[in-house]
């Protein structure tokens, strides 16, 4: 991605080059590198902010505790369900919609603008909005479903349903993201070989399934990776819709780390969980990019 | 585009396509109808079971309430300060750095570091560094200060802006750059007079992405503000977490929060799509 150019060797330019990147390095140092390193360091301590005297170095004990902490495991389980379910639905619907809107027409261009609205509004707004609509008594969702003869459902209050409700909201918000990205890669396809396929008499479904889908699969894999990681990082939606409840039914890793660190001031432990989170995400990203490389090689 | 080509949409039969599109767009648009209509409903109508689809009378009461009772002016001011401050810092520092990475004299390793950092930053959620950041901000005496949020948002948005701007600078014609170098312009003069104007479109696109991201940010706004520096995202979250659900004002507040973002998107949709896809797919 970075092409080196060989400019004139002047001293002023060399100094200016450094001066230009200096602010960025300073900002990242203060707001990203130092906090990350500090977090890793804190994760080795038993450290509760409300009991500062009890601070003690305990090595990797916090990390071992993660695996015996039922709440962490529950948050992990919820998070995996949330991420896999929302991403799969987003991919299926997103790709379908992208295909349907890929033909050039004024109507479709207008629809694409509308399609983009959910993905750019603040998640905190979509969360509050759906929290309002999904209310058991005053919510419009139950009202609309009553016309189909469905009795009022407690979308947020029922521990069995709440997880799927927040998953739905995430899906609602990010189907457009998938659709827009896939759409731009479909539009970038050369028309020539699609014409060839048509001349050969392939049905539109076959063209989609046998030609388009394999060719755009590397893009789909990357979009899936981005969405999967972002879904694991979910915070705003949960924060306003359920606060992790009812009980712990919608607790996710980020909200749990928030609760441990900011609410319970259990700094050592929450830092350890955070570090494990970063490592797991990197592994997932690595796996996805391996998958994409394999797919790219297969396509030649 | 595909003048003689096949229509790709035909991969599903027409009735299926119509049903899918109608359901999807109804699902997208109806919530916004609900948000806007509730913002203008009277109290007895937004608290009504069964809900009222079409308000019998529209009122501005909810908007008056958010201004007078729920701290809209302060929140709006903070949101505007945070988002514009972040956008200005990110675009200015980010473009300077990317320019220097492309045309300056920096060691290769540094360039790799920036590219690598972009990837790493995508992996971790903001919450991971929340506790150390909380300490750092307290040490800097920036608690409950919009500057703290400008700093944090800038650091979150810099990697994407640098990645995109590096691309724009590489596409800018190098001959002009070379010519002005021979004319004796130094790096700063070349940036200001020659190259920055050529990538203006890129500066605007990345600026927009940054504005939207920092306008919408919630987590650090929750952690680093108490009263004075609260932006609108915290105010609207507060309707659910602190107060009883006052839906009318909450919906009115929601409208205020999404309006600027919609305006930006409406003005610059094309750049927005290409910015989002470039940011996602370049990595």
XYZ file of C-alpha atoms in Angstrom:
583
model
C 0.000 0.000 0.000
C 2.885 2.392 0.604
C 4.975 3.340 -2.396
C 8.292 4.885 -1.554
C 9.257 7.911 -3.520
C 12.791 9.233 -3.640
C 12.633 12.970 -3.177
C 15.415 15.488 -3.014
C 17.644 15.033 -0.042
C 17.370 18.325 1.769
C 17.819 18.821 5.461
C 14.783 21.074 5.815
C 12.628 18.441 4.183
C 13.938 15.734 6.441
C 13.169 17.781 9.544
C 9.766 18.795 8.215
C 8.954 15.154 7.454
C 9.400 14.301 11.082
C 7.597 17.399 12.248
C 4.579 16.410 10.143
C 4.169 12.986 11.762
C 5.075 14.157 15.258
C 1.578 15.285 16.344
C 0.074 11.991 15.214
C 2.694 9.996 17.067
C 2.094 12.047 20.222
C -1.690 11.668 20.039
C -1.493 7.928 19.471
C 1.058 7.625 22.248
C -1.143 9.339 24.821
C -4.485 7.951 23.711
C -3.614 4.497 22.412
C -0.127 3.033 22.915
C 0.394 4.014 26.551
C -3.136 3.012 27.633
C -2.789 -0.350 25.913
C 0.575 -1.084 27.505
C -0.624 0.175 30.846
C -3.679 -2.052 30.611
C -1.463 -5.058 29.977
C 0.611 -4.120 33.031
C -2.450 -3.622 35.260
C -3.774 -7.018 34.247
C -0.987 -8.607 36.277
C -2.216 -7.113 39.550
C -4.953 -7.760 42.010
C -6.199 -4.216 42.021
C -9.514 -2.768 43.050
C -9.776 0.982 42.912
C -11.931 1.056 46.030
C -9.360 -1.042 47.942
C -6.074 0.487 46.796
C -4.151 -0.889 49.770
C -4.854 -4.460 48.701
C -2.978 -3.972 45.415
C -0.651 -6.881 44.788
C 1.251 -8.412 41.901
C -0.340 -11.759 41.108
C 1.128 -12.588 37.715
C -1.267 -14.424 35.452
C -3.856 -15.215 38.121
C -6.402 -12.789 36.605
C -6.072 -14.621 33.318
C -6.732 -17.965 34.944
C -9.747 -16.515 36.747
C -11.329 -15.590 33.444
C -11.902 -19.227 32.603
C -13.567 -20.054 35.896
C -15.684 -16.900 36.015
C -19.177 -17.973 35.006
C -20.203 -14.463 34.046
C -17.312 -14.046 31.641
C -18.185 -17.354 30.047
C -21.842 -16.353 29.832
C -20.907 -13.019 28.228
C -18.708 -14.886 25.790
C -21.549 -17.243 24.917
C -23.978 -14.357 24.418
C -21.410 -12.501 22.380
C -20.773 -15.470 20.096
C -24.506 -16.002 19.505
C -25.024 -12.288 18.941
C -22.129 -11.951 16.494
C -22.629 -15.138 14.476
C -26.372 -14.738 14.173
C -26.326 -11.066 13.224
C -23.450 -11.445 10.778
C -24.988 -14.453 8.997
C -28.319 -12.708 8.523
C -26.594 -9.490 7.474
C -24.572 -11.375 4.858
C -27.486 -13.301 3.363
C -29.837 -10.316 3.218
C -27.066 -7.852 2.363
C -25.817 -9.853 -0.633
C -29.368 -10.477 -1.856
C -30.243 -6.802 -1.684
C -26.971 -5.802 -3.313
C -27.736 -8.111 -6.248
C -31.243 -6.756 -6.590
C -30.111 -3.139 -6.566
C -27.085 -3.637 -8.795
C -28.806 -2.762 -12.061
C -28.455 0.861 -12.948
C -31.682 2.788 -12.546
C -32.807 6.030 -10.985
C -35.175 4.251 -8.626
C -32.432 1.976 -7.337
C -30.050 4.850 -6.789
C -32.702 6.539 -4.675
C -33.294 3.324 -2.745
C -29.583 3.000 -2.049
C -29.592 6.439 -0.392
C -32.463 5.330 1.827
C -30.691 2.065 2.519
C -27.720 3.921 3.943
C -29.679 5.730 6.637
C -29.595 3.071 9.388
C -25.869 2.495 9.101
C -24.885 6.101 9.670
C -27.149 7.075 12.543
C -25.748 6.785 16.049
C -26.204 3.264 17.484
C -27.403 4.946 20.657
C -30.307 6.433 18.693
C -31.251 3.200 16.964
C -31.053 1.498 20.367
C -33.380 3.984 22.053
C -35.681 3.994 19.058
C -36.077 0.212 19.051
C -36.286 0.148 22.836
C -39.310 2.407 22.465
C -40.862 0.411 19.639
C -40.304 -2.944 21.331
C -41.965 -1.929 24.609
C -44.431 -4.552 25.729
C -47.350 -2.228 26.488
C -46.819 0.973 24.537
C -44.611 -0.400 21.762
C -45.708 -0.313 18.171
C -44.149 -3.684 17.326
C -46.588 -5.612 19.470
C -49.404 -3.466 18.157
C -48.567 -4.290 14.537
C -48.148 -7.981 15.375
C -51.579 -7.991 17.026
C -53.082 -7.647 13.542
C -51.489 -10.995 12.731
C -53.121 -12.414 15.852
C -49.907 -12.537 17.858
C -50.281 -11.905 21.594
C -48.095 -9.178 23.185
C -44.501 -10.281 23.570
C -42.059 -8.986 26.154
C -39.177 -8.401 23.736
C -36.829 -6.864 26.259
C -38.139 -8.134 29.587
C -38.043 -11.826 28.696
C -34.519 -13.211 29.326
C -34.983 -15.801 26.591
C -35.905 -13.222 23.979
C -33.818 -10.186 24.898
C -30.653 -11.552 23.275
C -32.468 -12.032 19.979
C -34.042 -8.596 20.218
C -30.681 -6.850 20.493
C -29.335 -9.107 17.741
C -32.196 -7.980 15.533
C -31.419 -4.321 16.150
C -27.777 -4.813 15.211
C -28.850 -6.690 12.081
C -31.288 -3.924 11.178
C -28.582 -1.330 11.503
C -25.841 -3.113 9.565
C -27.554 -4.968 6.699
C -27.049 -1.712 4.760
C -23.329 -1.736 5.499
C -22.955 -5.201 3.985
C -25.249 -4.364 1.082
C -23.436 -1.144 0.193
C -19.975 -2.720 0.251
C -21.028 -5.800 -1.712
C -22.916 -3.603 -4.148
C -19.832 -1.535 -4.929
C -17.842 -4.689 -5.613
C -20.558 -6.083 -7.885
C -20.669 -2.817 -9.799
C -16.908 -2.976 -10.260
C -17.156 -6.351 -12.056
C -16.213 -6.235 -15.732
C -19.336 -6.576 -17.856
C -17.671 -8.575 -20.633
C -17.670 -12.014 -19.099
C -21.167 -11.586 -17.697
C -22.281 -10.964 -21.254
C -20.380 -14.062 -22.298
C -22.197 -16.085 -19.671
C -25.497 -14.755 -20.936
C -24.686 -15.616 -24.509
C -23.843 -19.109 -23.320
C -27.391 -19.266 -22.035
C -26.738 -19.432 -18.299
C -29.782 -18.629 -16.172
C -29.557 -15.513 -13.967
C -29.511 -17.706 -10.874
C -26.596 -19.722 -12.247
C -24.726 -16.543 -13.122
C -25.177 -15.386 -9.553
C -24.318 -18.688 -7.910
C -21.529 -19.894 -10.181
C -19.896 -16.670 -11.344
C -20.657 -13.628 -9.243
C -20.650 -15.192 -5.815
C -17.253 -16.903 -6.203
C -15.680 -13.772 -7.668
C -16.873 -11.458 -4.932
C -16.255 -14.013 -2.202
C -12.967 -12.388 -1.063
C -14.863 -9.137 -0.522
C -17.623 -10.979 1.300
C -15.065 -12.622 3.568
C -13.516 -9.283 4.481
C -16.908 -7.679 5.053
C -17.817 -10.650 7.240
C -14.616 -10.196 9.195
C -15.219 -6.505 9.779
C -18.808 -7.088 10.842
C -17.903 -10.051 13.025
C -15.267 -8.090 14.904
C -17.496 -5.031 15.170
C -20.340 -7.188 16.453
C -18.030 -8.506 19.152
C -17.238 -4.917 20.059
C -20.920 -4.049 20.543
C -21.531 -1.609 23.357
C -23.898 1.270 22.615
C -26.897 -0.826 21.599
C -26.700 -3.029 24.682
C -25.992 -0.059 26.929
C -29.223 1.695 26.006
C -31.499 -1.247 25.281
C -30.918 -3.664 28.128
C -27.822 -2.698 30.130
C -26.891 -6.373 29.894
C -30.147 -7.524 31.439
C -32.617 -8.906 32.224
C -30.405 -10.758 34.651
C -27.325 -11.243 32.517
C -29.196 -12.382 29.441
C -27.640 -9.820 27.099
C -24.309 -9.267 28.814
C -21.550 -9.128 26.185
C -17.807 -9.015 26.701
C -17.452 -5.242 26.156
C -20.340 -4.437 28.499
C -18.949 -6.885 31.031
C -15.481 -5.342 30.832
C -17.170 -1.958 31.312
C -19.100 -3.214 34.327
C -16.051 -4.808 35.944
C -13.701 -1.919 35.259
C -15.819 1.219 35.476
C -18.684 0.164 37.755
C -17.037 -2.356 40.125
C -13.570 -0.758 39.815
C -12.094 -4.239 39.524
C -9.265 -2.942 37.401
C -6.820 -5.822 37.301
C -9.414 -8.360 36.284
C -11.141 -6.168 33.730
C -7.787 -5.369 32.127
C -6.975 -9.064 31.822
C -10.316 -9.729 30.141
C -9.649 -6.825 27.802
C -6.240 -8.193 26.807
C -7.694 -11.636 26.125
C -10.339 -9.919 24.017
C -7.730 -8.160 21.861
C -5.806 -11.385 21.345
C -8.914 -13.357 20.390
C -9.979 -10.702 17.899
C -6.553 -10.725 16.296
C -6.777 -14.501 15.939
C -10.218 -14.217 14.339
C -8.956 -11.550 11.952
C -5.980 -13.728 11.094
C -8.253 -16.695 10.369
C -10.485 -14.604 8.127
C -7.586 -13.199 6.149
C -6.169 -16.713 5.689
C -9.551 -17.739 4.358
C -9.590 -14.817 1.976
C -6.076 -15.540 0.724
C -7.034 -19.123 0.044
C -10.073 -17.953 -1.856
C -7.999 -15.469 -3.851
C -5.500 -18.200 -4.764
C -8.302 -20.479 -5.848
C -9.639 -17.767 -8.128
C -6.146 -17.274 -9.512
C -23.153 0.761 -17.372
C -24.553 -2.610 -18.338
C -26.264 -1.375 -21.453
C -26.441 -4.599 -23.406
C -25.714 -6.841 -20.467
C -28.059 -8.917 -18.387
C -29.945 -7.532 -15.459
C -28.319 -9.115 -12.454
C -31.339 -8.534 -10.257
C -33.202 -11.205 -12.217
C -31.528 -13.939 -10.203
C -34.692 -14.051 -8.134
C -38.169 -14.038 -9.620
C -40.014 -10.737 -9.768
C -42.563 -11.415 -6.998
C -39.797 -12.503 -4.626
C -37.815 -9.379 -5.402
C -40.776 -7.098 -4.849
C -41.633 -8.719 -1.530
C -38.044 -8.561 -0.281
C -37.591 -4.927 -1.255
C -40.955 -3.801 0.140
C -40.416 -5.576 3.459
C -36.845 -4.325 3.739
C -37.603 -0.714 2.976
C -40.671 -0.709 5.191
C -38.473 -2.048 7.993
C -35.941 0.682 7.355
C -38.333 3.579 6.993
C -41.049 2.793 9.525
C -38.810 3.279 12.603
C -37.937 6.742 11.331
C -41.591 7.553 10.820
C -42.153 6.403 14.386
C -39.286 8.509 15.715
C -40.422 11.647 13.948
C -44.122 11.216 14.678
C -43.464 10.589 18.374
C -41.349 13.706 18.521
C -44.442 15.699 17.580
C -47.011 13.763 19.630
C -48.677 15.045 22.772
C -48.057 13.210 26.006
C -51.403 11.385 26.124
C -50.697 10.129 22.599
C -47.129 8.860 22.942
C -48.168 7.098 26.149
C -51.121 5.327 24.712
C -51.946 1.678 24.574
C -52.593 0.660 21.851
C -50.116 3.085 20.235
C -51.458 5.831 18.016
C -50.246 5.523 14.452
C -51.309 8.964 13.282
C -51.197 11.735 15.881
C -54.446 13.703 16.031
C -52.608 16.936 16.748
C -48.988 17.907 16.310
C -47.168 19.784 19.046
C -43.762 21.351 19.544
C -44.009 20.747 23.288
C -41.383 17.959 23.205
C -38.857 20.172 21.482
C -39.566 22.939 23.975
C -39.026 20.405 26.761
C -35.673 19.182 25.500
C -34.471 22.766 25.223
C -35.695 23.872 28.633
C -35.694 20.721 30.758
C -33.360 18.151 29.231
C -30.280 20.202 28.439
C -30.369 20.301 24.655
C -28.425 23.587 24.250
C -25.469 22.456 26.357
C -25.430 18.976 24.824
C -25.690 20.338 21.325
C -22.872 22.784 21.943
C -20.686 19.985 23.318
C -21.505 17.642 20.449
C -20.703 20.339 17.914
C -17.446 21.228 19.678
C -16.386 17.595 19.951
C -17.260 16.663 16.384
C -15.815 19.758 14.720
C -12.746 19.759 16.978
C -12.111 16.107 16.227
C -12.654 16.586 12.510
C -10.300 19.563 12.375
C -7.550 17.817 14.361
C -7.888 14.496 12.574
C -7.930 15.910 9.067
C -5.155 18.426 9.734
C -2.727 16.172 11.603
C -3.738 13.077 9.666
C -3.235 14.624 6.255
C 0.093 16.182 7.268
C 1.294 12.805 8.460
C 0.068 10.932 5.382
C 1.632 13.532 3.123
C 4.898 13.096 4.920
C 4.591 9.317 4.706
C 4.101 9.482 0.946
C 6.331 12.367 -0.121
C 8.561 13.006 2.861
C 11.818 11.425 3.937
C 10.849 8.946 6.577
C 12.269 5.502 7.264
C 10.299 2.668 5.700
C 9.783 1.089 9.066
C 7.677 4.009 10.240
C 5.370 3.623 7.284
C 4.886 -0.031 8.097
C 4.178 0.883 11.701
C 1.293 3.119 10.670
C -0.163 0.535 8.311
C 0.101 -2.078 11.050
C -1.447 0.175 13.649
C -4.514 0.651 11.483
C -5.100 -3.101 11.589
C -4.433 -3.480 15.291
C -6.743 -0.644 16.172
C -9.592 -2.379 14.378
C -9.173 -5.413 16.624
C -9.821 -3.882 19.973
C -12.961 -2.202 21.219
C -12.591 1.194 22.813
C -13.562 -0.285 26.169
C -10.260 -2.170 26.336
C -8.277 0.973 27.076
C -11.020 2.695 29.053
C -9.513 2.295 32.506
C -5.982 3.512 31.656
C -7.461 6.324 29.566
C -9.599 7.343 32.521
C -6.423 7.666 34.650
C -4.515 9.547 31.963
C -7.326 12.023 31.410
C -7.634 12.564 35.156
C -3.880 13.158 35.428
C -4.049 15.665 32.594
C -6.937 17.363 34.480
C -9.194 17.003 31.472
C -12.101 15.192 33.134
C -15.473 16.548 32.072
C -13.759 18.616 29.403
C -14.575 18.430 25.692
C -10.845 18.472 24.945
C -10.541 14.974 26.394
C -13.152 13.709 23.944
C -11.530 15.532 21.062
C -8.263 13.808 21.953
C -9.812 10.338 22.226
C -11.938 10.636 19.085
C -8.958 11.975 17.173
C -6.896 8.966 18.135
C -9.686 6.573 17.076
C -10.198 8.206 13.700
C -6.582 8.937 12.778
C -5.693 5.457 11.489
C -8.554 5.374 8.976
C -7.932 8.952 7.866
C -4.223 8.258 7.385
C -4.939 5.097 5.425
C -7.350 6.910 3.106
C -5.224 10.038 2.760
C -2.118 8.029 1.880
C -4.145 6.639 -1.009
C -5.230 10.099 -2.141
C -1.715 11.511 -1.944
C -0.349 8.608 -3.966
C -2.904 9.263 -6.683
C -2.035 12.962 -6.874
C 0.210 13.618 -9.902
C 3.804 13.546 -8.783
C 5.136 15.702 -11.652
C 3.651 18.844 -10.116
C 5.236 17.952 -6.826
C 8.605 17.416 -8.520
C 8.374 20.646 -10.447
C 7.708 22.681 -7.334
C 10.553 20.875 -5.627
C 12.886 22.043 -8.392
C 11.442 25.535 -7.939
C 12.807 25.390 -4.411
C 9.652 24.812 -2.403
C 10.214 22.920 0.824
C 7.943 20.169 2.093
C 5.639 22.538 3.974
C 5.220 24.898 1.043
C 4.578 21.967 -1.268
C 1.944 20.621 1.065
C 0.135 23.917 1.538
C 0.299 25.361 -1.976
C 0.561 22.375 -4.265
C -0.564 19.013 -3.021
C -3.193 19.680 -0.363
C -5.381 21.608 -2.845
C -5.162 18.659 -5.243
C -6.529 16.211 -2.698
C -9.296 18.508 -1.450
C -11.960 15.937 -2.278
C -10.166 13.394 -0.119
C -9.843 15.849 2.748
C -13.574 16.518 2.624
C -14.504 12.828 2.426
C -12.314 11.792 5.343
C -13.484 14.824 7.289
C -17.078 13.711 6.879
C -16.405 10.183 8.004
C -14.634 11.547 11.070
C -17.400 14.010 11.839
C -20.063 11.315 11.734
C -18.012 8.880 13.817
C -17.230 11.396 16.551
C -20.755 12.845 16.539
C -22.111 9.340 17.157
C -19.551 8.250 19.761
C -20.961 7.145 23.110
C -18.591 5.088 25.254
C -15.884 7.661 25.986
C -18.488 10.360 26.282
C -20.061 8.309 29.073
C -16.790 7.615 30.849
C -15.049 10.982 30.537
C -17.874 13.436 31.134
C -19.858 14.223 34.247
C -22.030 17.259 33.633
C -20.438 20.131 31.753
C -19.021 18.284 28.753
C -21.878 15.822 28.118
C -22.637 15.515 24.391
C -26.058 14.633 22.977
C -25.360 10.901 22.745
C -25.009 10.783 26.530
C -28.085 12.931 27.005
C -30.221 10.623 24.893
C -28.846 7.496 26.563
C -29.766 9.154 29.863
C -33.433 9.091 28.891
C -33.326 5.336 29.267
C -30.717 4.780 31.940
C -31.564 7.572 34.409
C -35.039 8.913 33.801
C -38.382 7.315 33.365
C -39.013 6.738 29.695
C -40.296 10.090 28.510
C -40.783 9.080 24.940
C -41.856 12.321 23.345
C -38.786 14.310 24.386
C -36.601 11.269 23.805
C -37.839 10.995 20.219
C -37.365 14.741 19.727
C -33.799 14.403 20.982
C -33.252 11.464 18.625
C -34.335 13.632 15.701
C -31.836 16.310 16.698
C -29.040 13.730 16.947
C -29.614 12.172 13.530
C -30.406 15.348 11.590
C -26.851 16.602 10.983
C -25.662 13.146 10.006
C -28.484 12.760 7.494
C -27.703 16.180 6.046
C -24.059 15.278 5.600
C -24.941 12.020 3.935
C -27.456 13.657 1.659
C -24.899 16.246 0.566
C -22.055 13.854 -0.037
C -23.442 10.391 -0.537
C -21.016 9.319 -3.231
C -17.924 10.251 -1.234
C -19.430 8.587 1.765
C -19.865 5.243 0.018
C -16.390 5.317 -1.455
C -14.916 6.378 1.880
C -16.614 3.574 3.749
C -15.709 0.936 1.194
C -12.132 2.117 0.841
C -11.705 2.096 4.603
C -13.159 -1.365 4.848
C -11.593 -3.058 1.872
C -8.122 -1.563 1.725
C -7.026 -3.193 4.946
